[in-house]
mmCIF file of C-alpha atoms and ligand atoms in Angstrom:
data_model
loop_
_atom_site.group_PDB
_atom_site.id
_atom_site.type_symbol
_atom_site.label_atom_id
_atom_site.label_comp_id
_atom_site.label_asym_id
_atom_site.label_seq_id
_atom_site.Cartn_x
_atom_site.Cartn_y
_atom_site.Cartn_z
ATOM 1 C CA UNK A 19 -13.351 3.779 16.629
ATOM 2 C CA UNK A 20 -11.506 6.870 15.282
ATOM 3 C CA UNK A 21 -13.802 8.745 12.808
ATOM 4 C CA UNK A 22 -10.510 10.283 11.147
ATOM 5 C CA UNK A 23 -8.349 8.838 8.641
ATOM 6 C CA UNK A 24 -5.382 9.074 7.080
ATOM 7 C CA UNK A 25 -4.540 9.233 3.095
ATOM 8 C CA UNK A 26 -1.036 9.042 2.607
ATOM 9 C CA UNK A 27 0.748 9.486 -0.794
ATOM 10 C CA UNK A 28 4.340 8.750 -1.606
ATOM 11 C CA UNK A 29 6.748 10.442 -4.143
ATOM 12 C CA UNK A 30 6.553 12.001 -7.798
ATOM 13 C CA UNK A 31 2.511 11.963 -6.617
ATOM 14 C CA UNK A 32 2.815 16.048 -5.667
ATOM 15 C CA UNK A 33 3.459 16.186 -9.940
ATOM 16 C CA UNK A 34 0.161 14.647 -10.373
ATOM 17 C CA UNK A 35 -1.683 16.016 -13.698
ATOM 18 C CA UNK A 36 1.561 16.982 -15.101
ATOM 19 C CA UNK A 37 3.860 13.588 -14.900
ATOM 20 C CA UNK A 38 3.355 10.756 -17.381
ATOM 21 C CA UNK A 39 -1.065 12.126 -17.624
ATOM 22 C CA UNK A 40 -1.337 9.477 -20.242
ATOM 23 C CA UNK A 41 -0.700 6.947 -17.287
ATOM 24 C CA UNK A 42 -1.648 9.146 -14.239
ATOM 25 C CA UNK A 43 -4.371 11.537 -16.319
ATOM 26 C CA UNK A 44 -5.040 15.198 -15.579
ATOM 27 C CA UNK A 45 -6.539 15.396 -11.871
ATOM 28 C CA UNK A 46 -3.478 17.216 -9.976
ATOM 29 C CA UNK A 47 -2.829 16.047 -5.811
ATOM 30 C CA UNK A 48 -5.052 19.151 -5.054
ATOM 31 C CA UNK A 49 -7.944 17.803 -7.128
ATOM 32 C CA UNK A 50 -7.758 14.145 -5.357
ATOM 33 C CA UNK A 51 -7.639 15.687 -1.918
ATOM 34 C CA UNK A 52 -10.808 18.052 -2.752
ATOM 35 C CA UNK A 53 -12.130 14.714 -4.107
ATOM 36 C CA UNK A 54 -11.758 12.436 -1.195
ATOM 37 C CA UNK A 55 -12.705 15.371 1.918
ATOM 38 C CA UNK A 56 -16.123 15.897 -0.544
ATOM 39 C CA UNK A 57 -16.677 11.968 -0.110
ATOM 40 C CA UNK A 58 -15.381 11.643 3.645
ATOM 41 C CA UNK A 59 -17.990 14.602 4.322
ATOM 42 C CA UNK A 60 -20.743 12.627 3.273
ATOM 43 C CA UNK A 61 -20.137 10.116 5.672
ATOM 44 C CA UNK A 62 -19.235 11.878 8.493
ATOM 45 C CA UNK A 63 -15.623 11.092 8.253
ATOM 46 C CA UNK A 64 -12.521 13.771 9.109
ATOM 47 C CA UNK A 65 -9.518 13.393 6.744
ATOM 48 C CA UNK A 66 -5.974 14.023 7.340
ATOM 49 C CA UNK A 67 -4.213 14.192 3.169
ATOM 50 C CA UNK A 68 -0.414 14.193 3.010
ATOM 51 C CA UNK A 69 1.781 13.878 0.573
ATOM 52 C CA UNK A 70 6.011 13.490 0.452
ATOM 53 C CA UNK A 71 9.005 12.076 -1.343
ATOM 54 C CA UNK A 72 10.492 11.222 1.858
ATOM 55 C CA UNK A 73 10.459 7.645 3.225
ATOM 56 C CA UNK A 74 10.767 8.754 7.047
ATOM 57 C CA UNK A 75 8.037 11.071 6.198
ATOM 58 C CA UNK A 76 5.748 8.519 5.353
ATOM 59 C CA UNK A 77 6.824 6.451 8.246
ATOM 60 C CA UNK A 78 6.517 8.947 10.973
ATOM 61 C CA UNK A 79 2.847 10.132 9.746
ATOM 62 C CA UNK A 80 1.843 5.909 9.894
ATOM 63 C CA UNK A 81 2.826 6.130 13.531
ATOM 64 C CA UNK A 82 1.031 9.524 13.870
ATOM 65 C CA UNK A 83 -2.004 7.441 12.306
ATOM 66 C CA UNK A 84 -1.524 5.126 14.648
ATOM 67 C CA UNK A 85 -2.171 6.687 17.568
ATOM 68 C CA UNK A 86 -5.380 8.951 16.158
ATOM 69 C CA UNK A 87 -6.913 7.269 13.097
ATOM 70 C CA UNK A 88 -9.268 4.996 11.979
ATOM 71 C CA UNK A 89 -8.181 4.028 8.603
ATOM 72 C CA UNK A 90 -5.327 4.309 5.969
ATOM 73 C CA UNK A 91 -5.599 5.018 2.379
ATOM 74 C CA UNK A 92 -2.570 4.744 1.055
ATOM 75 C CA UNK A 93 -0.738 5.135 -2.627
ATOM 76 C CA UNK A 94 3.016 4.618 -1.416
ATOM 77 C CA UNK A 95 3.844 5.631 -4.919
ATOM 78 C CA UNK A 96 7.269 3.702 -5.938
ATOM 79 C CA UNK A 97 7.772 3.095 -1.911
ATOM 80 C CA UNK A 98 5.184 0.191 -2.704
ATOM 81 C CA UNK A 99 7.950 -1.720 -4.465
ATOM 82 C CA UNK A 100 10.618 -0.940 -2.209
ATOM 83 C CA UNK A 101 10.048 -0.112 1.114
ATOM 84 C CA UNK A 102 10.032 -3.129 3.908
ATOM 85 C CA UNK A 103 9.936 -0.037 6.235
ATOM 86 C CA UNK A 104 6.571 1.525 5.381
ATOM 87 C CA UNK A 105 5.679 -2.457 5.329
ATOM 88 C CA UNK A 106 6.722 -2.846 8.824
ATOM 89 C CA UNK A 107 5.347 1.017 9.887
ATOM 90 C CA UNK A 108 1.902 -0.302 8.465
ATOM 91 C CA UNK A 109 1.876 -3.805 10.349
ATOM 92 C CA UNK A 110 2.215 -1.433 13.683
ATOM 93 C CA UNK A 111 -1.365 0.033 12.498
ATOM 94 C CA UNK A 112 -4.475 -1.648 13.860
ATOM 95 C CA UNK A 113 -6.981 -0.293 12.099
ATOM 96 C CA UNK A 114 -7.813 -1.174 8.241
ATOM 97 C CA UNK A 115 -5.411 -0.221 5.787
ATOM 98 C CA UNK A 116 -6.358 0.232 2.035
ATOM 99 C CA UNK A 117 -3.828 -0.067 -0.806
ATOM 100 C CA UNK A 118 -4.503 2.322 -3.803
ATOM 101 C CA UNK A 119 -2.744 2.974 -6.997
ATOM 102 C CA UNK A 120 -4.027 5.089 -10.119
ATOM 103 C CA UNK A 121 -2.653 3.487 -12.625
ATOM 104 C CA UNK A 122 -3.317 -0.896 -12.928
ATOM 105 C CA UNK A 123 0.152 -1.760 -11.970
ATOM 106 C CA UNK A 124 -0.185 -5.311 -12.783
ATOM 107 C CA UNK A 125 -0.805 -4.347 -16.840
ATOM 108 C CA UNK A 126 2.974 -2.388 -16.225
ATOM 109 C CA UNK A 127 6.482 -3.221 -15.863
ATOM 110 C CA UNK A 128 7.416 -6.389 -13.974
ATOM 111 C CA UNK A 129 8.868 -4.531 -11.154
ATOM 112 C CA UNK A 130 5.094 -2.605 -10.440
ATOM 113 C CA UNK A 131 3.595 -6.031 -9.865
ATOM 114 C CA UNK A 132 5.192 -6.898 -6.318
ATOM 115 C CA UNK A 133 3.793 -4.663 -3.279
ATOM 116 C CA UNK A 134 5.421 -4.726 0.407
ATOM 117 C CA UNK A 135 1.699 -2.765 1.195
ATOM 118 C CA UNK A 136 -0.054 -5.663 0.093
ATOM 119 C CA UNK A 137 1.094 -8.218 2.647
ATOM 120 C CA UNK A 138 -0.524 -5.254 4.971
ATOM 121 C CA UNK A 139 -3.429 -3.931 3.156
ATOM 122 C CA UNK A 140 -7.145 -5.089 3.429
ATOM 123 C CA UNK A 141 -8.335 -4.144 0.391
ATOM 124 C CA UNK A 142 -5.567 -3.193 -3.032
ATOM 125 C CA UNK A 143 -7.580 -0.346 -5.748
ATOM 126 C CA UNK A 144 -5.510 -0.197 -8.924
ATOM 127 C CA UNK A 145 -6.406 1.248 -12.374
ATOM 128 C CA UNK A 146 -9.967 2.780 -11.620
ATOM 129 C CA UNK A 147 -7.577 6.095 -11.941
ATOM 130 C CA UNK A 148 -8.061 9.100 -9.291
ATOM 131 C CA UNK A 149 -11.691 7.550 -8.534
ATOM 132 C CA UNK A 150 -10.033 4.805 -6.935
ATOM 133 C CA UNK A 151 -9.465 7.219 -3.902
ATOM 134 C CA UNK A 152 -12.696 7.907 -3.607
ATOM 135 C CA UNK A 153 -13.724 4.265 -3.450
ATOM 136 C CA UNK A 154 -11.171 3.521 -1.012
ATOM 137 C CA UNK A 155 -12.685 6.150 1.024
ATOM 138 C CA UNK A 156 -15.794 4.894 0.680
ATOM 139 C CA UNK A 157 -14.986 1.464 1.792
ATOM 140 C CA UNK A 158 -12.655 2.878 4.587
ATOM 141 C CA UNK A 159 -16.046 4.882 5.802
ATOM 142 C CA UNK A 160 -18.263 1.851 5.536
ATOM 143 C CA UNK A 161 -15.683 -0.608 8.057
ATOM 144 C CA UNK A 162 -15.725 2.340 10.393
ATOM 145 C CA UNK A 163 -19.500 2.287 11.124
ATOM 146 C CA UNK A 164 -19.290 -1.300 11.134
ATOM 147 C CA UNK A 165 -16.902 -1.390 13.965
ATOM 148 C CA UNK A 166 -18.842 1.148 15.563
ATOM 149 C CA UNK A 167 -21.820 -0.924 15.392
ATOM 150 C CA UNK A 168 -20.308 -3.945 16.407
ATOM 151 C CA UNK A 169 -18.841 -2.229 19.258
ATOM 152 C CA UNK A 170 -22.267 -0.853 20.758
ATOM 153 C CA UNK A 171 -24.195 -4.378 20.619
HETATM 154 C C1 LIG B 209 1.517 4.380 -8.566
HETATM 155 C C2 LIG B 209 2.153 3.178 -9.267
HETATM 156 C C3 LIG B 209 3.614 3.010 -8.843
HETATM 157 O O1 LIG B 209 4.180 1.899 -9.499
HETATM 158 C C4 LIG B 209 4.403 4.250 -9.222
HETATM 159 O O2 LIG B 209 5.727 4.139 -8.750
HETATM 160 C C5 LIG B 209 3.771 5.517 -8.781
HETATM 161 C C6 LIG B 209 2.319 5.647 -8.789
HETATM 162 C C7 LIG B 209 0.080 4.640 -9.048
HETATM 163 O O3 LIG B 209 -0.623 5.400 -8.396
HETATM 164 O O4 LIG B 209 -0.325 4.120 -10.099
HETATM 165 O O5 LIG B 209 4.464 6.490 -8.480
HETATM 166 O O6 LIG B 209 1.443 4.094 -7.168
#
């Protein structure tokens, strides 16, 4: 299995740390991505960190991540609630797929609480803030060496 993976964000995120910080907080896109290669170092793990407000964008780097990656860590942004095509780009995509939102979406407006990524994802992080991409990495890291181990026996 692919040691690489993919952490995709969606739109508004490239104003992290200076849109809405008492919902979002201070950390800027820059910060998360230092945050996440530190973590994906320490297991071993190469990291490909994109961010765009452009659905096709989004879709086209899913296919990319098909064809190279691992895993997906992904914070679709407001594409979550929206987009049946970065649903269907993500059902294409073999490998595990992990939902992640800063902010707990369930505690917001009734429209945050539906996800097309969740009838994909394996695993949904929402409210543990920026850390949440680090966990997600984590987790994303620790399925990888599982499949690798399960593939050499
Ligand atoms: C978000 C939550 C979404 O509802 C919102 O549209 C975002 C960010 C989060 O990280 O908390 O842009 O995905």
């Amino acid at each position: 299995m692919s040691r690489l993976i993919f952490i995709l964000n969606g739109p508004n995120l490239n104003l992290l740390g200076k849109r809405q910080p008492h919902i979002y907080g201070h950390e800027t896109m820059a910060d998360v991505e230092a945050m996440c290669r530190a973590e994906a170092a320490k297991h071993n793990i190469e990291v490909r960190f994109h961010q765009t407000n452009r659905e096709y964008e989004m879709i086209d780097w899913i296919h990319e991540a098909r064809e190279s990656a691992g895993g997906i860590l992904i914070n679709s942004a407001a594409f979550t609630h929206t987009s049946v095509a970065v649903l269907d780009a993500l059902n294409t995509f073999d490998g595990p797929v992990i939902e992640c939102h800063i902010s707990q979406v369930h505690k917001r407006e009734a429209f945050r609480h539906h996800s097309y990524v969740s009838m994909r994802a394996d695993a949904v992080l929402a409210g543990f803030g920026t850390q949440g991409y680090v966990l997600g990495v984590q987790r994303l890291a620790f399925l990888i060496n599982a499949a690798e181990k399960a593939a050499k026996k």
